[in-house]
Amino acid sequence: MSAAVDSLASAVRKQEQGLLNCVHCGFCLPACPTYRRLGDEADSPRGRLYLMQAVVEGRLDPGAEAFQTHIGRCLGCRACEPVCPSGVEYGQLLELARQVGGNARRPPVFSRVLLRVFGTAWLARPAMFAGRVARATGLPALLTRIMAGRRPPKGARLAVAMLAASAPPPPLPSRTEDPPATVPRRLDAAKPTVGVLTGCVQAGLFARVNQATVRVLQANGYHVVSVPNQECCGALHAHGGDLEAARSLARRNIVAFEAARVDIVAMNASGCGAAMADYGSLLADDEAMASRARAFAGKVRDISQLLADRGPVPGGTVPLKVTYDAPCHLLHAQGVADPPSRVLDSIPGLEVVPLPGAAECCGGAGIYGLTNPRLGGWIGSDKVQSVLGTGASALVTGNPGCMMQIGAGLALTGAGIPVLHLVELLDESYRRGGLYGNAGG
Amino acid sequence: MIDAAVDRAGPVLAVLPESQVLVAETARDWAGGRPGEAGWMPSDADAPAVVFPASVEEVAALIRVANETGARLLPAGLGSWLGAGGWTRAGEVIVSCMRLNAVQHYEPADLTLTADAGLGLTEVEDLLLPNGQWLAVDAPGAGAGTLGGMVACGVSGALQGRYGAIRDNVLGVDVVTGAGRVLRIGGRVVKNVAGYDLVRLFTGSRGSLGIITSVSVRLFPRPEADVTLCYVGGAGEIVALARNVCTSPLPIAAVELEGGRESGETVCRVRLLGSGGEVEEVRSRLVDAAGLKPRQILRADESAALHGDRAAWEEGSALVVRLAALPDRLADTFDRGLALAGALGGEVAADALGGVVRVKASPDAARDEDVAGELSRAREVVEAVGGTMTLSQARGEVAARAGWTGRRGSGTALGDRIKKLFDPASILAARCP
Amino acid sequence: MVPATLAKSLVGICGRDGVILDEERLLVYESDALTAYRHRPGAVVLPRSTEQVQGAVRAVAEHGLPIVPRGAGTGLSGGAVALDGAVVIGTARMNRILNIDAPNRRAVLQPGVINAELSEAARVHGLYYAPDPSSQTTCTIGGNVAENSGGPHCLKYGVTSRYVTGLAVVLADGSLVKLGGQGRESPGYDLVGLFVGSEGCFGIATEIEVGLLPVPEGVRTLLGIFDRIDDAGQAVSDIVAAGLLPAALEIIDGPTIRAVEDSVFAAGYPTDAEAALVIEFDGMEAGLDHDVERAAVLCERAGAREVRSARDEDERMALWKGRKKAFGAMGRIAPDLLVQDATVPRTTLPSILRGISDIGQRYDLVVANVFHAGDGNLHPNILFDRRDEHELERVERASKEIMQLCVDSGGTITGEHGVGLDKKHHMELIYGPDELDAMWRVRRVFDPGGVMNPGKVLPEDTIPSEDTVLPVGTGGD
């Protein structure tokens, strides 16, 4: 038995001893986006756990097509976790299973290259730069417009559309008759020190979101410090089964944030947030780092939680009809359900309409849309249809992957509905409200 | 031929002591005379005997001898529904279970009753009343029938929407099959999925598969309040009102219609059953909402008594036709019923929630030579819109002339095989339409 | 492994992605929610239409292989386990609601529709589907039809068979037969009622017509906390005797309370209590508070330590969530559990509960009880660890004794989970040779060749001998 299988086996056993074992009740089936569409038990959480169990029991070779295909097809959205009455920690087992699968059979070149790029700063920076340059040419946007309305997005078309979707949204409407609100700046005696994870994709393609994050945190009375030497969070590596790379990135991040002496690690990408909140278990077997990792994980908070804790401070009017899609790694993995709506509800003039199926994965799931184009495209277009059905003029969410996935899908329909990060919207409200010193309009 | 049939019946009659056998005139009086009209039997010779077994063993013995001799048996209770499952022909022996009438098990707190099939429904009511319970079933003609007869016929009244059809209230039966096997199926617990649901198969099988000797039923607590709102008017407005009541989300126990009377008026009775507060609330909302004011509001015993009376609507009829279609077709179905009633000189009653319209022919019309023609025409119209038409009472000559028991569905082949299974020698004369 | 010719024709009928042949991919179909039984099917077919089901059934039958229908695989009696390399026909992809006919309060659906999703879809019309098994968020209507599923609310509203009004059934020879439909009034034998609860032995329902009910205007949920389970049982009897008709009466015992409270579905039951009685009333707002008050008084009189009512919808849902997910939450207190499903006459509940507790003590086992007290439908869960062989043996003996105890009190071996593979040898506890013979013969009417779900429901040693089998035709029409 390989070391990877051993660690999966020991995790399964640990969950068994903690009595978090799967009792095969099947409650997770309808929560799973892949099972809902494919109807095959092997594409359900219960089925995947059964395959993992079979590997542990030595009944199934992890290199087998069945294991590779069905473990590979999991979005990792963890929608199965909240509905599991036995409390199976599926996400954790999935990462171990991916490691087992990856050891048994090398993942495709494409995924390996992509993960390598994200995990290596000197590779990521030029790649993101190239992405921004390409985006700045306007070519992706043009291509996306040309391709609009055709088949569901996948492969290169999806990649181009995703790049286009990462561009800043067009100016948001304002109500001229409304005078800019003047809100006294809220000053708080205790100012917690916050470090923001700038992230790889976020820093590369969504720098504006990072900047907005800093501004809205400051407006809400947080002391924001910069954290040099931070790295990619390692989520994509862990999801892809490259746990060693994920651990190495985690160690470096812990050191970097410790050096900056922060009270809180603020996340504006929920995929990263879920991964970092999990550093404690990722490094549980690393004697030197285990307790530091647990302490670090305890400081991880999503931006929506930090804002909701403070109200948030109200800003100016944004007369817009929006709908909100809950990122899986925020809702399912971190159990953060209310804070984003509380932030939205605080914005004057904003009309929030419910999104049917908001709790379901958009199919972005890290690099899923690129590795499982057909199924990812199917799931993605269901999400897009649901958004269009609400009649909202913008979609709000809280994770760059989701923004690009849904944004690409929406762009390809030609409907002209932008995807905004929660903090972008609040930031705009603050700008209009004059919270940053100069009254906007 | 008739003599041969009578000969075959001889050994069957010999199974029981003479005191449990009626023949000739007395037999005809028993079977035909019940609701007061003679002449339901085609001729004297056709009703040779009625036998009254007093134990399951005697029922089994009758069936065994019938299998040996080829005699044909017609299961019955008090004889009130004889017209429902078929009709006697020459040489057939009516097997009445009225002497099997013991209460086997009644534990009020369990809300279940197990009793012999021949126990009269009025006795059942008397038994349950002191404990504040009832059998929430209003089968047409229930007043004159037995528990076993009600289950065998399986014809539900207007309360079925609220309390379930008869088959939903039967928990178990003991039956002697046409092949002579004694089966005890189901049980006396309210939830039971052990094995195939043969209880449902025998419920409503009209005595064509076996003779039911014992029945377990589910009981309900008698509702605190019983109120009936009576509306009277022209057929069109009353049917529309009934549909409005049916589609409202209010908890309504039953909505019944009656029409085709000489006065030309149609009556709608909306029955409310439940806790006092709920019934009063529903009553006041209905009175406010319906465009029409109720002509009369009956409460408590008066309301219950009215429904007791109405249950007798079919009793004594020579011909009752049951038309059923989806409830939203009520207006059409009711019109069809009125037209048929016009042709047969009879009256119409309907269960609006269930979409069931019953037509009762006048005694004269039932003897009319052309009755079969009228029925065929009506049936074609009803079936064309996906409805069904069955004869729920058709006695003697009428049935023989009508010669027809409704549409045969695509499950018929399965049904025929089931009949063959339980009654291989076809000694049971009853038919299930 | 199925013969290559069969594999080829199945792929021809259901498409490449509709047939699973790979041994390793078939692994996950070894079990339903009762994992004590593991049998790998020969193949799994996932059809999308009635025609594909017919084609698949015909092809499999021609090759002389058995067929096992499967819904969501949430059954608790091993009914969807494929014995002897049977081909599983799964209905997960047949999940469309074909029609919601609001004026007639009925719906027509494919078998793979999830129970709770039907109610959700009907709600815009002010209607819902009443039978609500605890697994309703995941189990399918097809599976409900096969098992005649119950649920907490069948005390007032009855079980699945009351609501199924029509079926299109694919028989073992691939023929399609329509039973009932267009409402409940149909002439002839009640073949719809006979089919419901036939556990996949009579055919595969590919279209199901069900009745819907108007959503009650108001709902009130009460929770009585008791220090003695007998007192909770007494409260149930008193409520029924008082003529109240709650929509549900559920008891959760001490060990179960503690399991639920320890899970993600914690509902706020006090963990030192020995019984929680959930009482629900529904109907018009006007009458509800009166009923609730009467029930609360009866609980207090029976010795309730505390009676509280859910203050809002969230609390109400939480109360129910704890009850409904109790089975899954059991995984929190032991690695394995054996769920039983006996029904007993309601009045025998207190003595039966004492008897079960005695049996548990005698065999040194923890037995956690969750049950539909209003119906007398018990779910004793025996907790154990299968890796301990001695314990496993004690579990089996205790299980049999509990079953016998319930049968002796006038009860039955299964109230809603079905017989399946698990309880077929208990059938002889309640039925004699004649009844079992009759059931075998009725089964043969639908399935002369014994193709559909063989090895389930009826014990093989009660098969009627060949010479007494009556000749039957083939297929329906």
CSV table of N, CA and C in Angstrom, one decimal, chain B residues 107 109-111 161-162 164 167-168 181 183-184 186 188-197 200 205 208-209 218 221 243 246-248 250-251 277-278 281-282 285 322 324 326-328 356 386 390 407 410-411 414-415 417-418 421-422 432-433, chain C residues 103-105 147-148 154-155 161-162 177-178 182 184-185 187-191 193-194 198 201-202 217 240 243 284 286-287 343-347 372 375 377 412 414-416 418-419 427 430-431 434-435 437 439 441-443 445-446 458 470 475 477:
chain,number,residue,atom,x,y,z
B,107,GLU,N,-60.2,-2.3,20.7
B,107,GLU,CA,-59.5,-1.6,21.7
B,107,GLU,C,-59.6,-0.1,21.3
B,109,ALA,N,-58.5,2.7,22.2
B,109,ALA,CA,-57.2,3.5,22.2
B,109,ALA,C,-56.4,3.2,21.0
B,110,ASP,N,-56.6,2.0,20.4
B,110,ASP,CA,-55.8,1.6,19.2
B,110,ASP,C,-56.5,2.2,17.9
B,111,LEU,N,-57.7,2.7,18.0
B,111,LEU,CA,-58.4,3.2,16.9
B,111,LEU,C,-58.5,2.1,15.8
B,161,GLY,N,-62.6,11.9,0.1
B,161,GLY,CA,-61.5,12.9,-0.1
B,161,GLY,C,-60.9,13.3,1.2
B,162,ARG,N,-61.6,13.3,2.3
B,162,ARG,CA,-61.0,13.7,3.5
B,162,ARG,C,-60.5,12.5,4.3
B,164,GLY,N,-60.1,9.2,3.1
B,164,GLY,CA,-59.7,8.1,2.3
B,164,GLY,C,-60.8,7.2,1.9
B,167,ARG,N,-60.9,1.4,0.7
B,167,ARG,CA,-59.6,0.6,0.7
B,167,ARG,C,-58.5,1.2,1.5
B,168,ASP,N,-58.6,2.5,1.8
B,168,ASP,CA,-57.6,3.1,2.6
B,168,ASP,C,-57.8,2.9,4.1
B,181,ARG,N,-59.1,-21.9,0.0
B,181,ARG,CA,-58.0,-21.6,1.0
B,181,ARG,C,-58.5,-20.5,1.9
B,183,LEU,N,-57.3,-17.5,4.0
B,183,LEU,CA,-56.2,-16.6,4.1
B,183,LEU,C,-56.5,-15.5,5.1
B,184,ARG,N,-55.5,-15.2,5.9
B,184,ARG,CA,-55.6,-14.1,6.8
B,184,ARG,C,-54.6,-13.1,6.4
B,186,GLY,N,-53.0,-9.0,5.8
B,186,GLY,CA,-53.0,-7.7,6.5
B,186,GLY,C,-52.9,-8.0,8.0
B,188,ARG,N,-54.0,-5.9,12.1
B,188,ARG,CA,-54.8,-4.9,12.8
B,188,ARG,C,-54.0,-3.7,13.2
B,189,VAL,N,-52.9,-3.5,12.6
B,189,VAL,CA,-52.1,-2.3,12.8
B,189,VAL,C,-52.2,-1.4,11.6
B,190,VAL,N,-52.1,-0.1,11.9
B,190,VAL,CA,-52.4,0.9,10.9
B,190,VAL,C,-51.3,1.0,9.8
B,191,LYS,N,-50.1,0.6,10.1
B,191,LYS,CA,-49.1,0.6,9.0
B,191,LYS,C,-48.5,-0.8,8.9
B,192,ASN,N,-48.5,-1.3,7.7
B,192,ASN,CA,-48.1,-2.6,7.5
B,192,ASN,C,-47.7,-2.8,6.0
B,193,VAL,N,-46.4,-3.1,5.8
B,193,VAL,CA,-46.0,-3.3,4.4
B,193,VAL,C,-45.3,-4.7,4.3
B,194,ALA,N,-45.7,-5.6,5.1
B,194,ALA,CA,-45.1,-7.0,5.0
B,194,ALA,C,-45.8,-7.7,3.9
B,195,GLY,N,-45.1,-7.9,2.8
B,195,GLY,CA,-45.6,-8.7,1.7
B,195,GLY,C,-46.5,-7.9,0.8
B,196,TYR,N,-47.1,-8.5,-0.2
B,196,TYR,CA,-47.9,-7.8,-1.2
B,196,TYR,C,-49.2,-7.4,-0.6
B,197,ASP,N,-49.8,-6.3,-1.0
B,197,ASP,CA,-51.0,-5.8,-0.4
B,197,ASP,C,-52.3,-6.5,-1.0
B,200,ARG,N,-55.8,-4.9,-0.5
B,200,ARG,CA,-56.4,-4.0,-1.5
B,200,ARG,C,-57.0,-4.8,-2.7
B,205,SER,N,-63.3,-6.3,-4.6
B,205,SER,CA,-63.4,-7.4,-5.6
B,205,SER,C,-64.8,-7.9,-5.7
B,208,SER,N,-65.8,-11.7,-6.0
B,208,SER,CA,-65.4,-12.5,-7.2
B,208,SER,C,-64.2,-13.4,-6.9
B,209,LEU,N,-63.4,-13.1,-5.8
B,209,LEU,CA,-62.2,-13.9,-5.6
B,209,LEU,C,-62.3,-14.8,-4.4
B,218,ARG,N,-59.6,0.7,10.2
B,218,ARG,CA,-59.1,1.8,10.9
B,218,ARG,C,-60.2,2.8,11.3
B,221,PRO,N,-61.3,9.3,15.6
B,221,PRO,CA,-62.1,10.0,16.6
B,221,PRO,C,-63.2,10.8,16.0
B,243,ARG,N,-67.8,23.6,-7.3
B,243,ARG,CA,-66.5,23.6,-7.7
B,243,ARG,C,-65.6,24.6,-7.0
B,246,CYS,N,-64.8,23.2,-3.7
B,246,CYS,CA,-63.8,22.1,-3.9
B,246,CYS,C,-62.4,22.6,-4.1
B,247,THR,N,-62.2,23.7,-4.8
B,247,THR,CA,-60.9,24.2,-5.1
B,247,THR,C,-60.4,25.2,-4.1
B,248,SER,N,-61.2,25.5,-3.2
B,248,SER,CA,-60.7,26.4,-2.1
B,248,SER,C,-59.7,25.6,-1.2
B,250,LEU,N,-59.7,25.5,1.8
B,250,LEU,CA,-60.3,25.2,3.1
B,250,LEU,C,-60.5,23.7,3.4
B,251,PRO,N,-60.4,23.3,4.6
B,251,PRO,CA,-60.6,21.8,4.9
B,251,PRO,C,-62.1,21.5,4.8
B,277,GLY,N,-63.4,25.2,16.6
B,277,GLY,CA,-62.9,26.5,16.1
B,277,GLY,C,-62.7,26.5,14.6
B,278,GLU,N,-62.2,25.4,14.2
B,278,GLU,CA,-61.9,25.3,12.7
B,278,GLU,C,-63.2,25.3,11.9
B,281,GLU,N,-64.8,28.6,11.7
B,281,GLU,CA,-64.0,29.5,10.8
B,281,GLU,C,-64.3,29.2,9.4
B,282,VAL,N,-64.3,28.0,9.0
B,282,VAL,CA,-64.5,27.6,7.6
B,282,VAL,C,-66.0,28.0,7.3
B,285,ARG,N,-66.1,31.7,6.6
B,285,ARG,CA,-65.5,32.1,5.4
B,285,ARG,C,-66.3,31.7,4.2
B,322,ARG,N,-72.9,4.7,-12.1
B,322,ARG,CA,-71.8,5.6,-11.5
B,322,ARG,C,-71.0,6.1,-12.6
B,324,ALA,N,-67.8,8.6,-13.5
B,324,ALA,CA,-66.7,9.3,-12.8
B,324,ALA,C,-65.8,9.9,-13.9
B,326,LEU,N,-62.5,13.4,-14.0
B,326,LEU,CA,-61.7,14.3,-13.2
B,326,LEU,C,-62.7,15.4,-12.6
B,327,PRO,N,-62.4,15.8,-11.4
B,327,PRO,CA,-63.3,16.7,-10.7
B,327,PRO,C,-63.5,18.0,-11.5
B,328,ASP,N,-62.6,18.5,-12.3
B,328,ASP,CA,-62.8,19.8,-12.9
B,328,ASP,C,-63.8,19.6,-14.1
B,356,VAL,N,-67.5,12.3,-8.9
B,356,VAL,CA,-68.4,11.1,-9.1
B,356,VAL,C,-69.8,11.5,-9.2
B,386,GLY,N,-62.3,10.5,-21.1
B,386,GLY,CA,-61.4,9.9,-20.2
B,386,GLY,C,-62.0,9.4,-18.9
B,390,THR,N,-69.7,2.8,-14.5
B,390,THR,CA,-70.0,1.5,-14.1
B,390,THR,C,-71.4,1.4,-13.5
B,407,ARG,N,-66.2,-0.2,-18.9
B,407,ARG,CA,-65.0,-0.3,-19.7
B,407,ARG,C,-64.1,-1.3,-19.1
B,410,SER,N,-56.8,-1.8,-19.5
B,410,SER,CA,-55.7,-2.6,-20.1
B,410,SER,C,-55.1,-3.5,-19.0
B,411,GLY,N,-55.5,-3.3,-17.7
B,411,GLY,CA,-55.1,-4.2,-16.7
B,411,GLY,C,-56.0,-5.4,-16.6
B,414,LEU,N,-54.5,-9.0,-16.6
B,414,LEU,CA,-53.9,-9.3,-15.2
B,414,LEU,C,-55.1,-9.7,-14.3
B,415,GLY,N,-56.1,-8.9,-14.4
B,415,GLY,CA,-57.3,-9.1,-13.5
B,415,GLY,C,-57.9,-10.5,-13.8
B,417,ARG,N,-56.4,-13.1,-14.9
B,417,ARG,CA,-55.5,-14.1,-14.3
B,417,ARG,C,-55.6,-14.2,-12.8
B,418,ILE,N,-55.8,-13.1,-12.2
B,418,ILE,CA,-56.0,-13.1,-10.7
B,418,ILE,C,-57.2,-13.8,-10.3
B,421,LEU,N,-56.7,-17.4,-10.5
B,421,LEU,CA,-55.8,-17.8,-9.5
B,421,LEU,C,-56.6,-18.2,-8.2
B,422,PHE,N,-57.5,-17.3,-7.8
B,422,PHE,CA,-58.2,-17.5,-6.6
B,422,PHE,C,-59.5,-18.2,-6.7
B,432,CYS,N,-66.4,-8.7,-10.9
B,432,CYS,CA,-65.9,-7.4,-10.6
B,432,CYS,C,-65.8,-6.6,-11.9
B,433,PRO,N,-66.4,-5.5,-12.1
B,433,PRO,CA,-66.5,-4.9,-13.4
B,433,PRO,C,-65.1,-4.6,-14.0
C,103,PRO,N,-56.2,22.0,-10.8
C,103,PRO,CA,-57.7,22.0,-10.6
C,103,PRO,C,-58.1,20.6,-10.1
C,104,ASN,N,-57.4,19.6,-10.5
C,104,ASN,CA,-57.8,18.2,-10.0
C,104,ASN,C,-56.9,17.7,-8.9
C,105,ARG,N,-56.0,18.5,-8.4
C,105,ARG,CA,-55.2,18.2,-7.3
C,105,ARG,C,-54.5,16.9,-7.6
C,147,GLU,N,-42.1,0.7,-2.2
C,147,GLU,CA,-42.1,0.4,-0.7
C,147,GLU,C,-43.4,0.7,0.0
C,148,ASN,N,-44.3,1.4,-0.6
C,148,ASN,CA,-45.5,2.0,0.0
C,148,ASN,C,-45.1,2.8,1.3
C,154,CYS,N,-48.3,10.3,8.3
C,154,CYS,CA,-49.3,9.4,7.8
C,154,CYS,C,-50.3,9.1,8.9
C,155,LEU,N,-50.0,9.5,10.1
C,155,LEU,CA,-51.0,9.3,11.2
C,155,LEU,C,-52.4,9.9,10.8
C,161,SER,N,-50.0,4.5,-0.6
C,161,SER,CA,-51.0,3.9,-1.5
C,161,SER,C,-52.3,4.7,-1.5
C,162,ARG,N,-52.5,5.6,-0.5
C,162,ARG,CA,-53.7,6.4,-0.5
C,162,ARG,C,-53.6,7.5,-1.6
C,177,VAL,N,-48.2,-1.7,-19.2
C,177,VAL,CA,-49.7,-1.8,-18.9
C,177,VAL,C,-50.0,-0.6,-18.0
C,178,LYS,N,-51.2,0.0,-18.4
C,178,LYS,CA,-51.6,1.2,-17.6
C,178,LYS,C,-52.7,0.8,-16.6
C,182,GLN,N,-56.3,9.1,-14.2
C,182,GLN,CA,-57.4,10.0,-14.3
C,182,GLN,C,-58.2,10.0,-13.1
C,184,ARG,N,-59.1,8.4,-9.1
C,184,ARG,CA,-59.0,7.1,-8.4
C,184,ARG,C,-60.1,6.2,-8.8
C,185,GLU,N,-61.1,6.6,-9.4
C,185,GLU,CA,-62.3,5.8,-9.7
C,185,GLU,C,-61.9,5.0,-11.0
C,187,PRO,N,-62.7,1.0,-12.8
C,187,PRO,CA,-63.4,-0.3,-12.6
C,187,PRO,C,-62.4,-1.4,-12.5
C,188,GLY,N,-62.8,-2.5,-12.0
C,188,GLY,CA,-62.0,-3.7,-11.9
C,188,GLY,C,-61.3,-3.8,-10.5
C,189,TYR,N,-60.4,-4.7,-10.5
C,189,TYR,CA,-59.6,-4.9,-9.2
C,189,TYR,C,-58.7,-3.7,-9.0
C,190,ASP,N,-58.4,-3.5,-7.8
C,190,ASP,CA,-57.5,-2.4,-7.4
C,190,ASP,C,-56.0,-2.8,-7.6
C,191,LEU,N,-55.7,-2.9,-8.9
C,191,LEU,CA,-54.3,-3.3,-9.3
C,191,LEU,C,-53.3,-2.2,-8.9
C,193,GLY,N,-53.5,-0.4,-6.2
C,193,GLY,CA,-53.2,-0.7,-4.8
C,193,GLY,C,-52.4,-1.9,-4.6
C,194,LEU,N,-52.6,-2.9,-5.4
C,194,LEU,CA,-51.8,-4.1,-5.3
C,194,LEU,C,-50.4,-3.9,-5.7
C,198,SER,N,-45.1,-3.4,-3.8
C,198,SER,CA,-44.7,-4.7,-4.3
C,198,SER,C,-43.2,-4.8,-4.5
C,201,CYS,N,-41.1,-6.3,-7.4
C,201,CYS,CA,-41.3,-7.7,-7.9
C,201,CYS,C,-42.3,-7.8,-9.0
C,202,PHE,N,-43.1,-6.8,-9.2
C,202,PHE,CA,-44.2,-6.9,-10.2
C,202,PHE,C,-43.9,-6.2,-11.5
C,217,GLU,N,-53.5,25.7,6.2
C,217,GLU,CA,-53.2,27.1,6.5
C,217,GLU,C,-52.2,27.4,7.6
C,240,VAL,N,-54.8,10.6,21.8
C,240,VAL,CA,-55.7,9.9,20.9
C,240,VAL,C,-57.0,9.7,21.6
C,243,GLY,N,-59.7,12.3,21.5
C,243,GLY,CA,-60.3,12.7,20.2
C,243,GLY,C,-59.5,13.7,19.3
C,284,MET,N,-56.8,24.8,9.9
C,284,MET,CA,-57.1,26.2,10.0
C,284,MET,C,-56.5,26.9,11.2
C,286,ALA,N,-57.6,29.0,13.0
C,286,ALA,CA,-58.6,29.2,14.0
C,286,ALA,C,-58.7,28.1,15.1
C,287,GLY,N,-58.6,26.9,14.6
C,287,GLY,CA,-58.7,25.8,15.5
C,287,GLY,C,-57.5,25.3,16.2
C,343,THR,N,-44.4,-2.6,13.5
C,343,THR,CA,-45.6,-1.8,14.0
C,343,THR,C,-46.3,-2.7,15.0
C,344,VAL,N,-46.8,-2.1,16.1
C,344,VAL,CA,-47.5,-2.8,17.1
C,344,VAL,C,-48.8,-2.0,17.4
C,345,PRO,N,-49.8,-2.6,17.9
C,345,PRO,CA,-51.0,-1.9,18.3
C,345,PRO,C,-50.6,-0.8,19.3
C,346,ARG,N,-51.1,0.4,19.1
C,346,ARG,CA,-50.6,1.6,19.9
C,346,ARG,C,-50.7,1.3,21.4
C,347,THR,N,-51.7,0.6,21.9
C,347,THR,CA,-51.9,0.4,23.3
C,347,THR,C,-50.8,-0.4,23.9
C,372,HIS,N,-42.8,6.5,15.2
C,372,HIS,CA,-44.1,7.1,14.9
C,372,HIS,C,-45.1,6.6,15.9
C,375,ASP,N,-48.8,5.9,15.2
C,375,ASP,CA,-49.2,4.7,14.4
C,375,ASP,C,-48.7,3.4,15.0
C,377,ASN,N,-45.7,2.6,15.0
C,377,ASN,CA,-44.6,2.1,14.2
C,377,ASN,C,-43.2,2.4,14.8
C,412,THR,N,-46.7,-6.3,13.4
C,412,THR,CA,-46.2,-6.8,12.1
C,412,THR,C,-44.7,-6.5,12.0
C,414,THR,N,-42.9,-5.2,9.5
C,414,THR,CA,-42.4,-4.0,8.9
C,414,THR,C,-43.6,-3.0,8.6
C,415,GLY,N,-43.4,-1.8,9.0
C,415,GLY,CA,-44.5,-0.8,8.9
C,415,GLY,C,-44.3,0.1,7.7
C,416,GLU,N,-43.0,0.3,7.3
C,416,GLU,CA,-42.8,1.2,6.1
C,416,GLU,C,-41.5,0.9,5.4
C,418,GLY,N,-40.3,-2.0,4.3
C,418,GLY,CA,-40.4,-3.1,3.4
C,418,GLY,C,-39.7,-4.4,3.8
C,419,VAL,N,-39.9,-5.5,3.2
C,419,VAL,CA,-39.4,-6.7,3.6
C,419,VAL,C,-38.0,-6.9,2.9
C,427,MET,N,-41.0,-13.3,7.3
C,427,MET,CA,-42.4,-13.3,6.8
C,427,MET,C,-43.2,-14.5,7.4
C,430,ILE,N,-45.4,-14.0,10.5
C,430,ILE,CA,-46.8,-13.4,10.5
C,430,ILE,C,-47.7,-14.1,9.5
C,431,TYR,N,-47.1,-14.9,8.5
C,431,TYR,CA,-48.0,-15.5,7.5
C,431,TYR,C,-47.7,-17.0,7.5
C,434,ASP,N,-50.3,-20.8,3.4
C,434,ASP,CA,-51.4,-20.5,2.4
C,434,ASP,C,-51.2,-19.0,2.0
C,435,GLU,N,-51.0,-18.1,2.9
C,435,GLU,CA,-50.8,-16.7,2.6
C,435,GLU,C,-49.6,-16.5,1.7
C,437,ASP,N,-48.2,-18.7,-0.2
C,437,ASP,CA,-48.5,-19.3,-1.4
C,437,ASP,C,-49.3,-18.4,-2.3
C,439,MET,N,-49.3,-15.2,-2.1
C,439,MET,CA,-48.5,-14.0,-2.6
C,439,MET,C,-47.5,-14.5,-3.7
C,441,ARG,N,-48.2,-16.7,-5.9
C,441,ARG,CA,-48.9,-16.8,-7.2
C,441,ARG,C,-49.3,-15.5,-7.8
C,442,VAL,N,-49.6,-14.5,-6.9
C,442,VAL,CA,-50.0,-13.2,-7.4
C,442,VAL,C,-48.7,-12.6,-8.1
C,443,ARG,N,-47.6,-12.8,-7.4
C,443,ARG,CA,-46.3,-12.3,-8.0
C,443,ARG,C,-46.1,-12.9,-9.4
C,445,VAL,N,-48.4,-13.8,-11.5
C,445,VAL,CA,-49.3,-13.2,-12.4
C,445,VAL,C,-48.7,-12.1,-13.1
C,446,PHE,N,-47.9,-11.3,-12.4
C,446,PHE,CA,-47.2,-10.1,-13.0
C,446,PHE,C,-45.9,-10.6,-13.7
C,458,LEU,N,-40.3,-12.7,-0.4
C,458,LEU,CA,-40.9,-14.0,0.0
C,458,LEU,C,-39.7,-15.1,0.1
C,470,LEU,N,-50.8,-22.7,-11.3
C,470,LEU,CA,-51.8,-22.6,-12.4
C,470,LEU,C,-51.2,-22.0,-13.6
C,475,GLY,N,-47.3,-12.0,-20.0
C,475,GLY,CA,-47.4,-10.5,-20.2
C,475,GLY,C,-48.8,-10.0,-20.1
C,477,ASP,N,-51.5,-6.8,-21.7
C,477,ASP,CA,-52.0,-6.5,-23.0
C,477,ASP,C,-51.8,-5.1,-23.3
